CSV table of C-alpha atoms in Angstrom, one decimal:
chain,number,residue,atom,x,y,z
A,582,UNK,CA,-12.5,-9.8,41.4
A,583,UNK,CA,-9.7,-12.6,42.2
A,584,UNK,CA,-8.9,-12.5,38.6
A,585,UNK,CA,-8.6,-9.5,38.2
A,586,UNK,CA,-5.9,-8.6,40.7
A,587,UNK,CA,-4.3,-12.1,39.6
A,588,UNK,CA,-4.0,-9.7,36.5
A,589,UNK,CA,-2.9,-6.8,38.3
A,590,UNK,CA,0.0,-8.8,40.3
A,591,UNK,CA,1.1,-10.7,37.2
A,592,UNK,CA,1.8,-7.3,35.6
A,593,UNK,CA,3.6,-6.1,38.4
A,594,UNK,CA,5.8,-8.5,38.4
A,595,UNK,CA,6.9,-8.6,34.6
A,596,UNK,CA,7.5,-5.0,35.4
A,597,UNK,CA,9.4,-5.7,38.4
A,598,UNK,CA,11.8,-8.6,36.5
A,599,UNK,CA,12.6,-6.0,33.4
A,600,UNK,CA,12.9,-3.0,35.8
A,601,UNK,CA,14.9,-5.0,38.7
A,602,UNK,CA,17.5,-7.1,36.2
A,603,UNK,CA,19.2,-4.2,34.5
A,604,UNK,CA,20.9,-3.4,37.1
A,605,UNK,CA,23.6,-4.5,39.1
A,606,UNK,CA,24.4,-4.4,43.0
A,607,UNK,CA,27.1,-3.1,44.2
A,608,UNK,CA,29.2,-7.3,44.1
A,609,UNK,CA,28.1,-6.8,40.7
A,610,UNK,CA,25.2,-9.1,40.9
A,611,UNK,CA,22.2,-8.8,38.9
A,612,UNK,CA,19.2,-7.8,40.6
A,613,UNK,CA,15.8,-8.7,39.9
A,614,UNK,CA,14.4,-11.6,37.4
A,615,UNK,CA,13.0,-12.2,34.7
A,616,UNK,CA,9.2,-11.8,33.6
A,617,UNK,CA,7.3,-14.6,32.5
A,618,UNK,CA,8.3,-16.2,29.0
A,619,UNK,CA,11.9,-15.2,29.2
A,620,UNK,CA,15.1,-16.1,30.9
A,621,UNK,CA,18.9,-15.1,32.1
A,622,UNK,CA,21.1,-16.7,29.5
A,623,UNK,CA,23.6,-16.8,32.0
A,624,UNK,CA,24.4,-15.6,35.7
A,625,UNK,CA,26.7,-12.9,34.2
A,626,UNK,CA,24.7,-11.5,31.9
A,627,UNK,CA,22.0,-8.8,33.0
A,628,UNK,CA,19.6,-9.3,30.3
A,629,UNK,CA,16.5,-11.3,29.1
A,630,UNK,CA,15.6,-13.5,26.2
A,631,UNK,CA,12.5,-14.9,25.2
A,632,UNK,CA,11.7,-18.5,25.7
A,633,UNK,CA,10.7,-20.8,23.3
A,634,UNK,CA,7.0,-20.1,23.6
A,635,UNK,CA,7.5,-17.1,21.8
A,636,UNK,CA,8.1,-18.6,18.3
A,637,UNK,CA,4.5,-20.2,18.4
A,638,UNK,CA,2.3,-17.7,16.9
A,639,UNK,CA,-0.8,-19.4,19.2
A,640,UNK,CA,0.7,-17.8,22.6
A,641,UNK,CA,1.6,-15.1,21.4
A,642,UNK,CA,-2.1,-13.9,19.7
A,643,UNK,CA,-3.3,-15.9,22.8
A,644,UNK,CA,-0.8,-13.2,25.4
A,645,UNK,CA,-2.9,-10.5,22.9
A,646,UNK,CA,-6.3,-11.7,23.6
A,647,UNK,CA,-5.7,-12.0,27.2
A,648,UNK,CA,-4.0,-8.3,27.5
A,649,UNK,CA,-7.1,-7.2,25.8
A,650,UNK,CA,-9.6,-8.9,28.4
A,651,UNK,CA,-7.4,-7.6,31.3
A,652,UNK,CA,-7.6,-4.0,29.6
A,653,UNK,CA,-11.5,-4.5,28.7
A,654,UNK,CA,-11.9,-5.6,32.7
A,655,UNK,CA,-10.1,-2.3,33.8
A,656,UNK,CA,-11.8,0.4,31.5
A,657,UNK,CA,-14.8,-1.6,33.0
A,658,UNK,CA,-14.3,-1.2,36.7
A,659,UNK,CA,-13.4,2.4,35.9
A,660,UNK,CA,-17.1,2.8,33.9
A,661,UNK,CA,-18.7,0.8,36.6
A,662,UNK,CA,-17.2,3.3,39.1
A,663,UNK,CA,-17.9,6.5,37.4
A,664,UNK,CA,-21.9,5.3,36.9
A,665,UNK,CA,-21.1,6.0,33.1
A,666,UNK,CA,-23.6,3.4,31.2
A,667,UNK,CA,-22.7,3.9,28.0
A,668,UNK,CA,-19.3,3.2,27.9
A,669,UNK,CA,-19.9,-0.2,30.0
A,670,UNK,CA,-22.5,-1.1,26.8
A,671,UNK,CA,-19.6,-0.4,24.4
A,672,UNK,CA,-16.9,-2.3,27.0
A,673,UNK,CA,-20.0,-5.4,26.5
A,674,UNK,CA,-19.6,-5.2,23.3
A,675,UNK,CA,-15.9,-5.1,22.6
A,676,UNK,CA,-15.6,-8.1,25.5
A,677,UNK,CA,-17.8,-10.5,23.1
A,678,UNK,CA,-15.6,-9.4,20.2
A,679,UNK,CA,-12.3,-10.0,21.6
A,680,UNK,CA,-13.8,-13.7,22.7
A,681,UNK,CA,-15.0,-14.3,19.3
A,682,UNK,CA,-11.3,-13.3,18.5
A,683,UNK,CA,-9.7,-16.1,21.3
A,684,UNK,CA,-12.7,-18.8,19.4
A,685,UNK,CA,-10.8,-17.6,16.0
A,686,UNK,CA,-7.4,-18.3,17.1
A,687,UNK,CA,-8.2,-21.6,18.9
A,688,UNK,CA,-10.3,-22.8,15.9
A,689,UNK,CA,-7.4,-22.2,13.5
A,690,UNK,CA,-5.0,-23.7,15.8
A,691,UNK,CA,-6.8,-26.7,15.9
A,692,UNK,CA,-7.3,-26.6,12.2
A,693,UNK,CA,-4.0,-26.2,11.3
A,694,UNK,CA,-3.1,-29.2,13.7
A,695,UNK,CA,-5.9,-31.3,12.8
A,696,UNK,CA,-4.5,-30.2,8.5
A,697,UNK,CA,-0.6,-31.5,9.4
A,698,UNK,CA,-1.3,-34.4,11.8
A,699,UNK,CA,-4.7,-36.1,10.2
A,700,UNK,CA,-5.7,-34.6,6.7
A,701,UNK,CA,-2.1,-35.0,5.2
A,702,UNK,CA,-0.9,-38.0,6.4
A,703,UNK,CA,-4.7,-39.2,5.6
A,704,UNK,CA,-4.0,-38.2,2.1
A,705,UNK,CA,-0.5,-39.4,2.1
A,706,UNK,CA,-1.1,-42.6,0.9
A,707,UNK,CA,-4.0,-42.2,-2.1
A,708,UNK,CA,-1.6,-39.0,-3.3
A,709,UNK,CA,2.0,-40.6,-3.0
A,710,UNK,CA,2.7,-38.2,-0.9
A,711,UNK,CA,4.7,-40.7,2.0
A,712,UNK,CA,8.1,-40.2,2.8
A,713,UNK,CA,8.6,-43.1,0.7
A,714,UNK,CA,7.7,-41.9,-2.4
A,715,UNK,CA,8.6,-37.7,-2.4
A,716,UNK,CA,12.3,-37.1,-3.0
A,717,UNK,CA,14.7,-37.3,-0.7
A,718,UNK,CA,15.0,-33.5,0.4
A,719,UNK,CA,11.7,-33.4,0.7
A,720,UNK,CA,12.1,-35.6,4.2
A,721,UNK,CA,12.5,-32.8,6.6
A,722,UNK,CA,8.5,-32.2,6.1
A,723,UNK,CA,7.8,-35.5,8.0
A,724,UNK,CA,8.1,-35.7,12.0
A,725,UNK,CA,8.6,-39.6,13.2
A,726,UNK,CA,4.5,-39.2,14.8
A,727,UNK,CA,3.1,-39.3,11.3
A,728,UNK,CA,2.9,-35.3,11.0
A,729,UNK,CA,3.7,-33.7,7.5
A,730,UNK,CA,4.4,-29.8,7.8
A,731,UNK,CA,3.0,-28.6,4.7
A,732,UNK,CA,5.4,-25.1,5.2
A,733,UNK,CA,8.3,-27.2,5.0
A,734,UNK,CA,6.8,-29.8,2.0
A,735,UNK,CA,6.1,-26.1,0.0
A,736,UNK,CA,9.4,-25.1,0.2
A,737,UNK,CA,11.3,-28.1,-0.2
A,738,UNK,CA,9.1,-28.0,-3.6
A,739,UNK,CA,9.7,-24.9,-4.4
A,740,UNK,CA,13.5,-25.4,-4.1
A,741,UNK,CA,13.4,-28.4,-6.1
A,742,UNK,CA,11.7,-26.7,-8.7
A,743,UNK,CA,13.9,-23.8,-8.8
A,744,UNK,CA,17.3,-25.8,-8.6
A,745,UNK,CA,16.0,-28.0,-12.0
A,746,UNK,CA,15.4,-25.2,-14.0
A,747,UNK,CA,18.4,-22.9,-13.1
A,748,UNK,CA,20.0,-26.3,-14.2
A,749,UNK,CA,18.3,-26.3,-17.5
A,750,UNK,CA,19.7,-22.6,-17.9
A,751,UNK,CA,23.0,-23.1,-17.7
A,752,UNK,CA,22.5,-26.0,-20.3
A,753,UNK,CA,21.4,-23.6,-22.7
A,754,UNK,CA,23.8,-21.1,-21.9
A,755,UNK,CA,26.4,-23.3,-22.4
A,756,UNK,CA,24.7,-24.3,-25.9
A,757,UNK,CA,23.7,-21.2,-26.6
A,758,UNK,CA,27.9,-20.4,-26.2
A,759,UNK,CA,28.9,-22.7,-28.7
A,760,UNK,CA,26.8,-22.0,-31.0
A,761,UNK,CA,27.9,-18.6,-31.1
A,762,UNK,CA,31.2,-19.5,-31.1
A,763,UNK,CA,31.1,-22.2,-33.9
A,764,UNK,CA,28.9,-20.0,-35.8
A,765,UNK,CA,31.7,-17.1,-36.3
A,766,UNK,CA,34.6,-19.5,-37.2
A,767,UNK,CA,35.9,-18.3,-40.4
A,768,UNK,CA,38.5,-20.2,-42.7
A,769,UNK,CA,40.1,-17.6,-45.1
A,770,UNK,CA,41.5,-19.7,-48.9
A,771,UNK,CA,44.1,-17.2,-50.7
A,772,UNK,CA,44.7,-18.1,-54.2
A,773,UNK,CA,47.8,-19.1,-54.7
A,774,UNK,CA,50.3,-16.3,-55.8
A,775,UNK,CA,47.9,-13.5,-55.7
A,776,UNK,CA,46.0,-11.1,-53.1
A,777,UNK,CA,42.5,-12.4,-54.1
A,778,UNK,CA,41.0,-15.4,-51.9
A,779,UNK,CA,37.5,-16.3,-50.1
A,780,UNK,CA,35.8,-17.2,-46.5
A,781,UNK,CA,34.4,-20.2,-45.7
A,782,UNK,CA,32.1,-19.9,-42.6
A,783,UNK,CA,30.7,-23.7,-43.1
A,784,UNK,CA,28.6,-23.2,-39.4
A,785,UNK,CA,27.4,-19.5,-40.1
A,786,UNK,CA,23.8,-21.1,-41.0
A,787,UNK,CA,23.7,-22.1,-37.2
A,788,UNK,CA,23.3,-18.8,-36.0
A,789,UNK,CA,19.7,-18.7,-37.2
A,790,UNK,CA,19.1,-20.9,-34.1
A,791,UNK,CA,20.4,-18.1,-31.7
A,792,UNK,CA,16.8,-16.6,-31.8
A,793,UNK,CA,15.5,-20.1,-30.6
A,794,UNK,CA,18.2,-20.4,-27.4
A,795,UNK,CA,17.4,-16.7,-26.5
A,796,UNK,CA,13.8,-17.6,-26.2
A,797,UNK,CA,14.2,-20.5,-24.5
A,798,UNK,CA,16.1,-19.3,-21.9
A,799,UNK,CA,14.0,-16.0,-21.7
A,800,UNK,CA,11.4,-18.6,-20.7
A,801,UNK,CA,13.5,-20.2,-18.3
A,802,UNK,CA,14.7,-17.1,-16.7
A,803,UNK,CA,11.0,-15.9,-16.1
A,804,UNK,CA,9.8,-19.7,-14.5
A,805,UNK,CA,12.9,-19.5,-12.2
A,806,UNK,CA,11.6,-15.8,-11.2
A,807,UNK,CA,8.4,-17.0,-10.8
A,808,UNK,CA,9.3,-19.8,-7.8
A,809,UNK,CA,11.5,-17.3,-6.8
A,810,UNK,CA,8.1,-14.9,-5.9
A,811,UNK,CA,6.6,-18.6,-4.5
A,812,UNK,CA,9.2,-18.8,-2.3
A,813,UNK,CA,9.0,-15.3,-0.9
A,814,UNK,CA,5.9,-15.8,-0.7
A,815,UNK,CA,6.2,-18.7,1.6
A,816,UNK,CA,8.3,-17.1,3.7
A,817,UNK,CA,6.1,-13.9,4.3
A,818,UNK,CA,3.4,-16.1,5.1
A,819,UNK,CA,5.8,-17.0,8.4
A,820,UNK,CA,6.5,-13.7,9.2
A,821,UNK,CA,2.9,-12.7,9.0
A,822,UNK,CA,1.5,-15.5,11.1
A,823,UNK,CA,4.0,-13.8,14.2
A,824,UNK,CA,3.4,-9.9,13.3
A,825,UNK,CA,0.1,-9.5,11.7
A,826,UNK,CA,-2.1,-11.9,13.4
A,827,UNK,CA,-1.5,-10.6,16.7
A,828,UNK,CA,-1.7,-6.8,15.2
A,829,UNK,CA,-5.1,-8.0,13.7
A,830,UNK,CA,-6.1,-9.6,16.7
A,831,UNK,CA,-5.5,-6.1,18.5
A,832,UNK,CA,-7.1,-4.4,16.4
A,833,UNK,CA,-9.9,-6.1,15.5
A,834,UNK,CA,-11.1,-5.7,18.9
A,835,UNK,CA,-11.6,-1.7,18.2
A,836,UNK,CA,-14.9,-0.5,17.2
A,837,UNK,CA,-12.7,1.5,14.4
A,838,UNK,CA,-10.5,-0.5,13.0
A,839,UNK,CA,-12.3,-3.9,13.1
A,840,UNK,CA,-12.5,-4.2,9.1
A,841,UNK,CA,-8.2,-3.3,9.2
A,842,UNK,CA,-8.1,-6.0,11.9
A,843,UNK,CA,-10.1,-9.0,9.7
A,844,UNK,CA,-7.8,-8.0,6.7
A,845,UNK,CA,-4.7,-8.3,8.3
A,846,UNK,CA,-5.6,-11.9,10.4
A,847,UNK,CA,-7.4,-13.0,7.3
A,848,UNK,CA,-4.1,-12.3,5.3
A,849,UNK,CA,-2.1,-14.1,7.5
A,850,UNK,CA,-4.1,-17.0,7.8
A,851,UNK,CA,-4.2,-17.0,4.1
A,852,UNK,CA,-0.4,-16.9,3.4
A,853,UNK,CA,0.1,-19.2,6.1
A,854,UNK,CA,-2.6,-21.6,5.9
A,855,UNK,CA,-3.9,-21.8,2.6
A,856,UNK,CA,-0.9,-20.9,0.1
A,857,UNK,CA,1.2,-24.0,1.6
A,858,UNK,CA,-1.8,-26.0,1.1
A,859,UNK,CA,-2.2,-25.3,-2.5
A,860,UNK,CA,1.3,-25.8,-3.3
A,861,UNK,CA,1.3,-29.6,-2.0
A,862,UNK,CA,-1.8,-29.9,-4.2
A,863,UNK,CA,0.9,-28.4,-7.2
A,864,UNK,CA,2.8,-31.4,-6.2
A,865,UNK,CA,0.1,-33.8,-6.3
A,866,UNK,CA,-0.5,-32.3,-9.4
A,867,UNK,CA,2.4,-32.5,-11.3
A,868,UNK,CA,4.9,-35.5,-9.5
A,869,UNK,CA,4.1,-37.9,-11.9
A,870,UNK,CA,5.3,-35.9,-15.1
A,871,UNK,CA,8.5,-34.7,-13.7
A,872,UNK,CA,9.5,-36.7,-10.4
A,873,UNK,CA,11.4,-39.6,-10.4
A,874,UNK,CA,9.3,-42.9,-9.1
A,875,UNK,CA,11.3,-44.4,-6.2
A,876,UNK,CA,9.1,-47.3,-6.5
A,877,UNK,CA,9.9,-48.1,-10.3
A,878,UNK,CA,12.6,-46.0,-11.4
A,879,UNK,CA,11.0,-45.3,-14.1
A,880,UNK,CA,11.7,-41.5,-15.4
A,881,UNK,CA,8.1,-39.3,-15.8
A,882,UNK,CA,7.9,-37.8,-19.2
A,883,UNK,CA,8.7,-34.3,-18.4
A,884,UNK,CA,11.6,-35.2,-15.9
A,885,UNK,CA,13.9,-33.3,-18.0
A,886,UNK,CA,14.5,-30.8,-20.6
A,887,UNK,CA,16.3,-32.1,-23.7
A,888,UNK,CA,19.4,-29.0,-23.9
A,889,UNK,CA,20.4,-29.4,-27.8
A,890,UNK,CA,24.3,-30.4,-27.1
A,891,UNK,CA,26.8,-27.0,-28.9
A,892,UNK,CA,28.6,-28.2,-32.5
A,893,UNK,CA,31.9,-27.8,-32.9
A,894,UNK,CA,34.2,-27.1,-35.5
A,895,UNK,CA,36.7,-29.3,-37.2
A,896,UNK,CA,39.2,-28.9,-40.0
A,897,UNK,CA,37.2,-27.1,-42.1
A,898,UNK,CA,33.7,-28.3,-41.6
A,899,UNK,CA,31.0,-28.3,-38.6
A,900,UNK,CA,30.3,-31.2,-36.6
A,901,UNK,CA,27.7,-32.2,-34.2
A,902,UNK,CA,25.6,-29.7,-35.8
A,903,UNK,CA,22.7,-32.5,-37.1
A,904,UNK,CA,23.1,-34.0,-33.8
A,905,UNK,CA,22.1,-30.0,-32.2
A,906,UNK,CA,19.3,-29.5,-34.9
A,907,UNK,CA,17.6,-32.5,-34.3
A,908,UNK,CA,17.4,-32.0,-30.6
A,909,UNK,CA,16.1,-28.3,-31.1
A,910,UNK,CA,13.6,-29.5,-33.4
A,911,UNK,CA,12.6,-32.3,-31.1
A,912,UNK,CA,9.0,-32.3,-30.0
A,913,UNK,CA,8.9,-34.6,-27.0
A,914,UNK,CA,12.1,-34.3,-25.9
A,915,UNK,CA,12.4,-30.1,-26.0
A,916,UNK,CA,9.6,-28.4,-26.8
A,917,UNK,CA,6.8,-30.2,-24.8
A,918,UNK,CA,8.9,-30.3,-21.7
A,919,UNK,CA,9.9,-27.1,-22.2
A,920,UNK,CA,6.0,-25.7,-22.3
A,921,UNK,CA,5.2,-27.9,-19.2
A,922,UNK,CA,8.1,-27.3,-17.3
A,923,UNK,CA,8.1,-22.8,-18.4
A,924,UNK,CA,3.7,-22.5,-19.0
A,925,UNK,CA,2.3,-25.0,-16.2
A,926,UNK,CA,4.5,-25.7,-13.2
A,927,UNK,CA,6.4,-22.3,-12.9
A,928,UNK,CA,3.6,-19.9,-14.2
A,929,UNK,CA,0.1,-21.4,-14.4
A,930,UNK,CA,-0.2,-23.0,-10.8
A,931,UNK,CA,1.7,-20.5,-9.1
A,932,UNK,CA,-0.5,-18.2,-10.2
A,933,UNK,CA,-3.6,-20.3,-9.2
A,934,UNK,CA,-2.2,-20.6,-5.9
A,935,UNK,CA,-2.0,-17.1,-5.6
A,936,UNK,CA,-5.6,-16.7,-6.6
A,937,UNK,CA,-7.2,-19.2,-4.7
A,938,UNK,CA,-5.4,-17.6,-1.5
A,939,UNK,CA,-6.1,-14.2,-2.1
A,940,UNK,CA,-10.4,-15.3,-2.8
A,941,UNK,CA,-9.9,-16.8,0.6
A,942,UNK,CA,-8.5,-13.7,1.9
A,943,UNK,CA,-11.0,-11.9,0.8
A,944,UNK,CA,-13.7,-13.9,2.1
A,945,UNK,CA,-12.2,-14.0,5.8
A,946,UNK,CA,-11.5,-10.7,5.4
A,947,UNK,CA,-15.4,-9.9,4.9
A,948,UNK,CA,-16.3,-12.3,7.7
A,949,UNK,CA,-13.8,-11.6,10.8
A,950,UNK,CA,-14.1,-8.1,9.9
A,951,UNK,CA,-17.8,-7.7,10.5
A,952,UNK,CA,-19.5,-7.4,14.2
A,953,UNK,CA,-19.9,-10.8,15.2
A,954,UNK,CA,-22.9,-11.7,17.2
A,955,UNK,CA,-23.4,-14.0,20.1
A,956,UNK,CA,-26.0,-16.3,17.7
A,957,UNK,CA,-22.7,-16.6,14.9
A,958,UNK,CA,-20.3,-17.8,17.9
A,959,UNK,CA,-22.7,-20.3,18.5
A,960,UNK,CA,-23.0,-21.6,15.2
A,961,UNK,CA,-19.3,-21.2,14.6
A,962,UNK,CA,-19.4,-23.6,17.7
């Protein structure tokens, strides 16, 4: 019973501070204060922000879960006092549900803790994954306690990724500009003293190579695109951990929409959780073929894409254009890289990523969205 009005007064007052402080007396004073969880940003100013417990998703699907027990405790006191039975069997039933929901968000928590502050930095060291040996802007990702926040490591990836081959693009634009270019140059040769002459277009036979550059940065365009989803993808993930977690929460707890309420917390545990996760496994993955060793120096095979360097022409005749050939038709130097960096880092693991995180979704979906018993909470225990 003590709880329960400890409820009822805490209520009262958040009410009180959000009613009271929007208005003014008549000094001009604001009257009131303001609820739990936010502040005055300053005397003169008659409104209230939120402190900075509301950016962690934790309190604020923890405020949900409470809410709901304080509403379950009500609608049961009203059951209890109006002898109606069945409804206080339901209320039973929708208590245990909205615990197993508080177990759920405590467990993650504590998962996603135990993932940043012991399995990375655990892995850190077999993996090369120390601040020592990722690239420089990826050193936001570690906290001075050891911590590595895989969100931050994801993006910082992904951005790497995506500055590289928007670099590699404009190489080939560039190329692909002078070929075109040296290609068309025509030198007309009139016979002397007479109307007749003929055209000498001594690069013309480059222009056969045009089809090669399109395709190539085609290719490039459609790997950049594709970190460009990763990234949104990253960032949904944050914005569902805050907005649909605590929806699921909510509405996991009715009888109704339980199986809307799994999908939406396994969702954002899945974009939140997992999908960072698998893209630090991308950079396990793939570090020693295109980043630099800080260690050795020594540059991986795939650092870079060889961009064949645009002829020119000269008095007559076509230069650099053996020096252009010979890089397009270069195997190690172009056209591996070019594969790896287009067909697996920008396409294929992406797409596993995506894959792995949506079968995950799918199988917290089917769990958390099912009645959860009493003897599954304590084997979830």
């Amino acid at each position: 019973m003590r709880i329960k009005l400890a409820f009822i007064l805490l209520l009262s007052f958040m009410l009180l501070g959000c009613l009271g402080l929007a208005e003014r007396d008549l000094a001009g004073n604001c009257i009131g204060s303001c609820p739990p969880g936010t502040h005055q940003p300053s005397p003169d100013e008659c409104v209230c922000v939120a402190d900075d417990w509301v950016s962690s998703w934790e309190v604020i699907s923890l405020t949900v879960v409470l809410t709901l027990f304080f509403v379950i405790a009500m609608l049961y006191m009203l059951a209890t006092a109006f002898d109606m039975q069945r409804m206080k069997l339901i209320l039973r039933d929708e208590y245990i549900q909205a615990i197993a929901s508080g177990l759920f968000i405590l467990l993650l928590g504590a998962f996603t803790w135990s993932a940043y502050n012991v399995l990375l930095p655990s892995l850190a060291q077999p993996l090369d994954l120390t601040d020592a040996d990722v690239p420089p802007s990826f050193l936001p990702a570690f906290s001075p306690t050891g911590a590595i926040d895989a969100f931050v490591f994801a993006e910082q990836y992904t951005k790497e990724i995506t500055s590289k081959l928007e670099v590699f693009i404009h190489g080939f634009e560039a190329s692909a500009l002078g070929v075109g270019q040296t290609g068309t140059v025509t030198t007309y040769c009139q016979i002397l003293g007479s109307s007749l002459g003929f055209a000498i277009s001594p690069c013309r036979y480059l222009m056969a190579t045009q089809g090669t550059l399109s395709l190539s940065i085609t290719a490039l365009y459609s790997a950049t695109v594709a970190m460009w989803a990763q990234m949104m993808l990253l960032q949904i993930g944050k914005v569902f951990i805050f907005f649909l977690l605590p929806l699921g929460v909510l509405l996991r707890s009715i009888r109704f929409t339980r199986s809307a309420g799994g999908a939406l917390i396994a969702s954002a545990v899945g974009f939140y959780l997992v999908y960072p996760l698998m893209v630090v496994a991308d950079y396990a993955l793939v570090k020693d073929d295109i980043f630099m060793d800080s260690a050795t120096g020594i540059p991986p095979p795939y650092a870079s894409i060889a961009i064949p360097p645009g002829p020119h022409h000269e008095q007559g005749a076509c230069r650099g254009d053996a020096e252009y050939l010979s890089t397009l038709m270069n195997r190690s130097a172009f056209l591996e890289p070019m594969a790896y960096w287009v067909i697996i880092v920008s396409i294929l693991l992406p797409v596993m990523n995506l894959l792995v995180t949506i079968t995950f979704i799918r199988w917290l979906s089917s769990f958390i969205g099912s009645e959860i018993e009493v003897s599954q909470l304590a084997r979830v225990v």
